[in-house]
Coordinates of C-alpha atoms in Angstrom, one line a residue:
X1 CA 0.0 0.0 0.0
X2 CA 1.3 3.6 -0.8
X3 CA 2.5 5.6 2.1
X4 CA 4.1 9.3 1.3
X5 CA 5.1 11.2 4.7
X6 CA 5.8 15.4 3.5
X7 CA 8.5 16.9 5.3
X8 CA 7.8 20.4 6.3
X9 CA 8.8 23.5 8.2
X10 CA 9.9 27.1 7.9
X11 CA 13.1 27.6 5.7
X12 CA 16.3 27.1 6.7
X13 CA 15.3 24.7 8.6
X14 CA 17.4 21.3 8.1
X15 CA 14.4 19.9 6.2
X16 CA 16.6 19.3 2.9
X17 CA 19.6 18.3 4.7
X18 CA 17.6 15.7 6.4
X19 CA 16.1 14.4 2.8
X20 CA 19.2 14.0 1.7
X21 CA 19.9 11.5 4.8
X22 CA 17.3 9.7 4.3
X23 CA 16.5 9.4 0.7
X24 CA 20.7 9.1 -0.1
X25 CA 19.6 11.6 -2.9
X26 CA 21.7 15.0 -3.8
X27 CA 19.7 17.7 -4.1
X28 CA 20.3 21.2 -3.9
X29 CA 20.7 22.9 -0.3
X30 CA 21.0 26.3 -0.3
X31 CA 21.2 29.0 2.7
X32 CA 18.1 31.3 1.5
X33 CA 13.8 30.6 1.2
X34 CA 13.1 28.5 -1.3
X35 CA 16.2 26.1 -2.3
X36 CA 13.6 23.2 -2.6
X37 CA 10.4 24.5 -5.0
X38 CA 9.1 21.3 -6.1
X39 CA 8.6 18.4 -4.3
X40 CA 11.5 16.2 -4.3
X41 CA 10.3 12.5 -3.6
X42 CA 12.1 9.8 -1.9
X43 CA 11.4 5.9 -1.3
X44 CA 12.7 4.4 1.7
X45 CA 13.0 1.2 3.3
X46 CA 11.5 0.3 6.4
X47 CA 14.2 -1.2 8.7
X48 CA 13.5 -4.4 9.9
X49 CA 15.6 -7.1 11.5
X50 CA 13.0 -9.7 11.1
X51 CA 14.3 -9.7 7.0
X52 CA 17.9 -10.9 8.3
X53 CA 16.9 -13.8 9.3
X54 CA 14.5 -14.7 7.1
X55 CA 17.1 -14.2 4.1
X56 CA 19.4 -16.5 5.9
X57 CA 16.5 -19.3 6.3
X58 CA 15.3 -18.9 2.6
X59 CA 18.5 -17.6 0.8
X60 CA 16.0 -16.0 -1.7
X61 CA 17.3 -14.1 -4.9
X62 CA 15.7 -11.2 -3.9
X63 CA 14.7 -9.7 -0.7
X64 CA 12.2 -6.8 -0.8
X65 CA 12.3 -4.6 2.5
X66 CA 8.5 -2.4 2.8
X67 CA 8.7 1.3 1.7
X68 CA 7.3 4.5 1.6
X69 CA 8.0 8.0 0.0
X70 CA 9.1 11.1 1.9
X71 CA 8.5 14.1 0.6
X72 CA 10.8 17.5 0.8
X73 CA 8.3 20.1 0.3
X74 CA 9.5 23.7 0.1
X75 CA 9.5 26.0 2.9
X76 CA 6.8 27.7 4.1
X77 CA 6.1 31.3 5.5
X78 CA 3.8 33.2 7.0
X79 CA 0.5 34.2 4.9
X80 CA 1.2 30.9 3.1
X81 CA -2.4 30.2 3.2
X82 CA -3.2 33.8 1.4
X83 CA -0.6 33.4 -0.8
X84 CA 2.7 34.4 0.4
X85 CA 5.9 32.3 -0.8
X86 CA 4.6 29.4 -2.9
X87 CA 1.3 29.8 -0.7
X88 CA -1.2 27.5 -2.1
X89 CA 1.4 25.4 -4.9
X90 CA 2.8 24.4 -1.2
X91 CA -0.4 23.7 0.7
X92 CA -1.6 21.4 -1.7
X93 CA 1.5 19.0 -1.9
X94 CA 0.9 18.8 1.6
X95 CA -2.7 17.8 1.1
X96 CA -1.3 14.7 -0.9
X97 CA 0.8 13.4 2.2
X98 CA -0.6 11.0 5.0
X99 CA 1.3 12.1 8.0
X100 CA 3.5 15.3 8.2
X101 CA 7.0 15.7 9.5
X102 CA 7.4 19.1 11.0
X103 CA 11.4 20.2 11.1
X104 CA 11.6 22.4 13.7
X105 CA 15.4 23.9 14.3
X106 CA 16.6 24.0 18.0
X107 CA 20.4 24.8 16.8
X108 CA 22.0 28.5 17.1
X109 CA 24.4 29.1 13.9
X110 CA 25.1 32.2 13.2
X111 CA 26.4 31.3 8.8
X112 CA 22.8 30.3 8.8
X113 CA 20.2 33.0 8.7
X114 CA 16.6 32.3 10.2
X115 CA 13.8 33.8 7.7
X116 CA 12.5 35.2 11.3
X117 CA 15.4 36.3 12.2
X118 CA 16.3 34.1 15.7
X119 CA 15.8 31.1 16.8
X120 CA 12.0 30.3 18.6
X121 CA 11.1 26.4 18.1
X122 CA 7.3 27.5 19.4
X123 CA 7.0 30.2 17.3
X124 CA 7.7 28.8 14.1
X125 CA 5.9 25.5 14.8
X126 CA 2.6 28.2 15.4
X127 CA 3.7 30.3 12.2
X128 CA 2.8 26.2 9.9
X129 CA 0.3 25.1 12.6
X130 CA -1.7 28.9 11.9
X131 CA -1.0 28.7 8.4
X132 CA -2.7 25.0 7.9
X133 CA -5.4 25.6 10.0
X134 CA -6.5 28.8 7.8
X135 CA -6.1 26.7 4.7
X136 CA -8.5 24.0 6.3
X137 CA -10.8 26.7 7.5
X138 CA -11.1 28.3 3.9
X139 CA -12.0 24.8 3.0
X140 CA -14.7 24.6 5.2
X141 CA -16.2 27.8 4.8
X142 CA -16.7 27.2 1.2
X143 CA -17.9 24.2 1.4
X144 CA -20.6 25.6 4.3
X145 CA -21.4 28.6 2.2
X146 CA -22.9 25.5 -0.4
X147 CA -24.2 23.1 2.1
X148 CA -25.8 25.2 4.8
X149 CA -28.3 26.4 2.0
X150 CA -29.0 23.1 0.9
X151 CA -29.9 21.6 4.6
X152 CA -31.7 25.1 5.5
X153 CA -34.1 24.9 1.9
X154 CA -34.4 21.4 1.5
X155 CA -34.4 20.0 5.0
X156 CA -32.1 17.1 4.4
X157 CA -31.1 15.2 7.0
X158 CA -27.5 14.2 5.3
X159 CA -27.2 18.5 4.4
X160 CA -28.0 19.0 8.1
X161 CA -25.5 16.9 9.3
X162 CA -22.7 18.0 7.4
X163 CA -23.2 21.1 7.8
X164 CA -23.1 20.3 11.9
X165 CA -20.4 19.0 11.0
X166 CA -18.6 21.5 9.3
X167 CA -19.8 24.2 11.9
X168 CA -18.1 22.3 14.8
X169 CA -14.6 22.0 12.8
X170 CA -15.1 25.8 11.9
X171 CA -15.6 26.4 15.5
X172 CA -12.5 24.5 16.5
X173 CA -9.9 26.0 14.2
X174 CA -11.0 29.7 15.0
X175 CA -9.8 28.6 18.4
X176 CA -6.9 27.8 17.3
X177 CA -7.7 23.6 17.6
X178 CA -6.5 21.5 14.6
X179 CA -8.6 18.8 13.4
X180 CA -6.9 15.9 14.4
X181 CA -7.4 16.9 18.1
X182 CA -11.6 16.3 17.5
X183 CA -13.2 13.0 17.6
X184 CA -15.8 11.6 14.8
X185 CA -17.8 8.6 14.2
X186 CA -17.6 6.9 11.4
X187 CA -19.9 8.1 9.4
X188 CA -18.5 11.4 10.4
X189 CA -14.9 10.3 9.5
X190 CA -16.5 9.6 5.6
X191 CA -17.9 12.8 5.3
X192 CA -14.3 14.4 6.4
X193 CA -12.2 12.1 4.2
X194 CA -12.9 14.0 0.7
X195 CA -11.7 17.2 2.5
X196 CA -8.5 16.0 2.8
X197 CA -7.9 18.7 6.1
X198 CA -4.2 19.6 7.0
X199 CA -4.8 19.7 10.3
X200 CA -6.7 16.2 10.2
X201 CA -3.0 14.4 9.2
X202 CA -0.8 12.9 12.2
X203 CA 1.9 14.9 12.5
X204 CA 6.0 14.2 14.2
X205 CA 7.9 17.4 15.2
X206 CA 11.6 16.7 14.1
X207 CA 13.9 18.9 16.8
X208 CA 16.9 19.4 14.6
X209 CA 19.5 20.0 17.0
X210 CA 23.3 20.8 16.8
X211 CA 25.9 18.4 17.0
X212 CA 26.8 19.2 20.5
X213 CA 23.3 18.8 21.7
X214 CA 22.1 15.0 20.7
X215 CA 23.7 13.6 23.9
X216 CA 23.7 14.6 27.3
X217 CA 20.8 17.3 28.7
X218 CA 18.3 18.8 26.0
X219 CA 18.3 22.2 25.6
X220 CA 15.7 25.0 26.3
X221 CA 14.7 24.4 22.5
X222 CA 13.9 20.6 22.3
X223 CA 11.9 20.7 25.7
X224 CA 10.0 23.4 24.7
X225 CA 9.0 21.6 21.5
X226 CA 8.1 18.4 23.7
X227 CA 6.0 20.0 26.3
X228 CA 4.4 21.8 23.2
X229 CA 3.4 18.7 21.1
X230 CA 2.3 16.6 24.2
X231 CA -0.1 19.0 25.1
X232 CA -1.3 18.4 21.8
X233 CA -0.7 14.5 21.9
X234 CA 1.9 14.6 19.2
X235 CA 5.1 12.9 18.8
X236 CA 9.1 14.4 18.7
X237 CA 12.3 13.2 17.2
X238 CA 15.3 14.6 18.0
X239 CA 18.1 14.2 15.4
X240 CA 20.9 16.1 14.1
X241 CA 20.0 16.4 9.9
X242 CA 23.8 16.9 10.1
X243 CA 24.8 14.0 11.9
X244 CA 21.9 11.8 9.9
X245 CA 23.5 12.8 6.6
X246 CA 26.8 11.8 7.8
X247 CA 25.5 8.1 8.7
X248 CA 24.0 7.9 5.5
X249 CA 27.3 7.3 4.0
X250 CA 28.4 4.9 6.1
X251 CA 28.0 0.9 5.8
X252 CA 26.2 -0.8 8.3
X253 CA 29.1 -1.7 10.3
X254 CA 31.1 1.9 10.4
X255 CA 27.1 3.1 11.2
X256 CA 27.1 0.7 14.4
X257 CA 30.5 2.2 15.1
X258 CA 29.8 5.9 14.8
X259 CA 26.5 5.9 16.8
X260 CA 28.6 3.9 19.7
X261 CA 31.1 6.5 19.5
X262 CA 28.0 9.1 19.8
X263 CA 26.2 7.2 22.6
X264 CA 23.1 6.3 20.7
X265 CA 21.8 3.3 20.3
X266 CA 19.6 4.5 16.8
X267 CA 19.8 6.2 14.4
X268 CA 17.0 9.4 14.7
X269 CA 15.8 8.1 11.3
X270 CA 15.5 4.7 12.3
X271 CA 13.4 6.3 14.6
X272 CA 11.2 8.5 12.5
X273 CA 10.6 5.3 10.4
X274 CA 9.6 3.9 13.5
X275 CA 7.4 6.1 14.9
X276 CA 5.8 7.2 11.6
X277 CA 4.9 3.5 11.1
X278 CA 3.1 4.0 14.7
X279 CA 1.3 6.6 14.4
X280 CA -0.3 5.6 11.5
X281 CA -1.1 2.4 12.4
X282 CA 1.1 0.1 10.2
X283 CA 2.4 -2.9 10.8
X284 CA 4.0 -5.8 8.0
X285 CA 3.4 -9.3 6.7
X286 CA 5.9 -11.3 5.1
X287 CA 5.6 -13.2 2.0
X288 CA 8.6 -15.6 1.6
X289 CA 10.6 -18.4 -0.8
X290 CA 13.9 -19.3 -2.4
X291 CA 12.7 -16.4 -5.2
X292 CA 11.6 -13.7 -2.8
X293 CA 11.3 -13.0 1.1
X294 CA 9.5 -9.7 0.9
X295 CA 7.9 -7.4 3.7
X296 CA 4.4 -5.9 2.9
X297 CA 2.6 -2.9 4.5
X298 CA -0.5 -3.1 6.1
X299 CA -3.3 -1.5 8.2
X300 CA -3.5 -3.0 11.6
X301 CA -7.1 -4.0 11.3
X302 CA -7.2 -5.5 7.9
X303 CA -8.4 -9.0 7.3
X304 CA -6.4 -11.7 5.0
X305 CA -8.5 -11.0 1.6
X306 CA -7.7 -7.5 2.1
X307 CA -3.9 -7.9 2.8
X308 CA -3.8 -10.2 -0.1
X309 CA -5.2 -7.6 -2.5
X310 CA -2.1 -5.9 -1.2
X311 CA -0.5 -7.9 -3.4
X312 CA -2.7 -8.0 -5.8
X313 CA -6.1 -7.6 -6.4
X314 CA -7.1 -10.7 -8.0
X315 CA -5.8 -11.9 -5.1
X316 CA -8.7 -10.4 -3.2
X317 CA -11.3 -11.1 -5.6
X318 CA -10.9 -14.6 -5.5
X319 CA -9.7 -15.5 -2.1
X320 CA -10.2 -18.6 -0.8
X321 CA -7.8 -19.3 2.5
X322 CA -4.3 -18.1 3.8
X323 CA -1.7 -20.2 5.2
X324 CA -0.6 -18.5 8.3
X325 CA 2.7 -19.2 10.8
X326 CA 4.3 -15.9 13.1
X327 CA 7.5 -14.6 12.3
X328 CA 8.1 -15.8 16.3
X329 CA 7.1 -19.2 15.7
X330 CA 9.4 -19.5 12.7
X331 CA 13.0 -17.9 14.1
X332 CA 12.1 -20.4 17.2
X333 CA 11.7 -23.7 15.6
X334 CA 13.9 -23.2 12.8
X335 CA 11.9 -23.9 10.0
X336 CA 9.3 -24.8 7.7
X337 CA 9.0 -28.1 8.6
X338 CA 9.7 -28.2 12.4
X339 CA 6.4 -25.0 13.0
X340 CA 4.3 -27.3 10.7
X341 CA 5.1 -30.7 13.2
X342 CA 4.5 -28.3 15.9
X343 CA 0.8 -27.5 14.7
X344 CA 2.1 -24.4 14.6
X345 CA 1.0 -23.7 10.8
X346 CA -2.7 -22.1 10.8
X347 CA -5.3 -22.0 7.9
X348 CA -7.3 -18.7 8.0
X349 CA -10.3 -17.6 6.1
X350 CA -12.2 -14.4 5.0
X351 CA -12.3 -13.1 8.7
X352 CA -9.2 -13.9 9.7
X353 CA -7.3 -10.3 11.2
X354 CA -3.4 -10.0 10.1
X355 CA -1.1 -9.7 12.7
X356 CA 2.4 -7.8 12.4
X357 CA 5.1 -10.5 11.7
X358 CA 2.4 -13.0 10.4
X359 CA 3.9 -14.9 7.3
X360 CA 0.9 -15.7 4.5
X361 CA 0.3 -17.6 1.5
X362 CA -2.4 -16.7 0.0
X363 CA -4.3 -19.4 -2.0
X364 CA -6.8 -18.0 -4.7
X365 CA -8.9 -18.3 -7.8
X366 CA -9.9 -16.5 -10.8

């Protein structure tokens, strides 16, 4: 399943620097607004010790780590939302993300200007927060202008409750509430989805901080940004884009080496990878053999038929059973053939719930 995270913040930032560490691309980084104007697109893998082994069991020919796209999206500034800077060419890349990344800079250098002019994590984390919550707002306004007329002349009960609806979101981001902060049914949530709200997304605050400051006590900067996003029930990362960039040059051995010689266990993209994969609910199935071991991405949730359409949809259409053993079961009997004399191997139909780390055949027909 497709998965694109956007990568935001004011400019200047570390949000291209950090691209480039995790996307391994070279793109251009510039000290002044604007370096990045369109999107620049990643794919990264999803790391995942579970693949080492399983490539060592099957020695497949290919082994296919799970994915998803990051998204560099060019700096934003205030009045965005009426225009300013790129203004609405930047809102809606945003609108085609699932979960934002907001870079946030908690590092003093003085060979890089600030397009405010010093350095205040909570004010520029309100300058995108205002600036998204005006574009949703305009969203909702217009769409009220159409439906409140609609409910008020025609007395329709699905008018009337949109526009309920809508009134309560207007009411929220006046005060200064984003959208994801609310709570909706379901048939609520299906009225929402088309709007594609800013504000709705799950969002990670990246604290970019100097070199000096990933270890030992955080600075004034990276605790104001924490008590700031749990008031709001978000999540932080604190990484140096610098330091990240540097690791991505490195092998996996002179990596391990590096961060032991930082005193850090992980790497802060290995932990944005993980935590984005949290907060949106993901989890992975394994389809394996002496061709392919390869990790899918799924909703926590979905049923086999659906994972299987995953793979491919004909897969869905004509599902019949799946053939189920856990990664756990597997690494601790050894094999194939030792989970399958342990009654360990499962055969699960229509309603059966994937679990993270479940390995599936799926049997079908067309």
């Amino acid at each position: 399943m497709g998965l694109t995270v956007g990568i935001i913040g004011l400019p200047n930032v570390g949000k291209s620097t950090l691209f480039n560490a995790i996307t391994k691309k070279s793109i251009l980084i510039a000290n002044y607004p604007f370096a990045t104007i369109d999107p620049n697109v990643g794919i990264v893998t999803v790391p995942d010790k579970r693949l080492e082994f399983l490539e060592q069991l099957y020695i497949p020919e290919r082994l296919i780590p799970a994915t998803f796209e990051f998204t560099d999206i060019a700096g934003l500034v205030k009045g965005a939302s009426h225009g300013e800077g790129l203004g609405n060419k930047f809102l809606s890349h945003i609108r085609e993300v699932d979960a934002i990344c907001e870079v946030v800079r908690c590092f003093e250098d003085k060979n890089i200007t600030h397009v405010e002019g010093d350095i205040d994590p909570i004010r520029d984390i309100e300058i995108v927060n205002v600036e998204l919550m005006l574009a949703d707002l305009e969203v909702i306004l217009n769409r009220l202008s159409k439906i409140s007329k609609k409910a008020l002349l025609s007395n329709d009960k699905e008018a009337i409750k949109e526009a309920e609806l809508l009134n309560r979101i207007k009411e929220s981001l006046e005060k200064n509430i984003p959208v994801r902060k609310l709570e909706f049914d379901e048939s609520e949530l299906k009225i929402i989805k088309s709007f594609n709200l800013l504000t709705y997304k799950p969002i990670i605050y990246i604290a970019n901080v100097g070199e000096e400051d990933l270890v030992g006590e955080e600075s004034i900067y990276v605790k104001s940004v924490r008590e700031y996003a749990e008031k709001e029930g978000s999540k932080v990362i604190k990484l140096c884009a610098k330091i990240e960039s540097e690791l991505s040059e490195l092998n996996d051995d002179d990596k391990k080496s590096f961060l032991n010689d930082l005193g850090i266990s992980e790497s802060g993209l290995d932990q944005l990878v993980a935590t984005t994969y949290s907060l949106l609910g993901l989890a992975a199935f394994f389809t394996v053999g002496e061709d392919e071991v390869k990790a899918w991405t799924f909703k926590k949730g979905m049923k086999a038929p659906e994972c299987a359409g995953i793979i491919h949809s004909d897969f869905e259409k004509g599902f019949i059973r799946a053939e189920v053993m856990s990664y756990q079961d597997l690494f601790e009997y050894g094999s194939e053939k030792a989970v399958r004399e342990a009654g360990k191997m499962r055969l699960e139909g229509k309603d059966y719930i994937v679990k993270d780390g479940d390995i599936c055949h799926f049997r079908f027909s067309v």
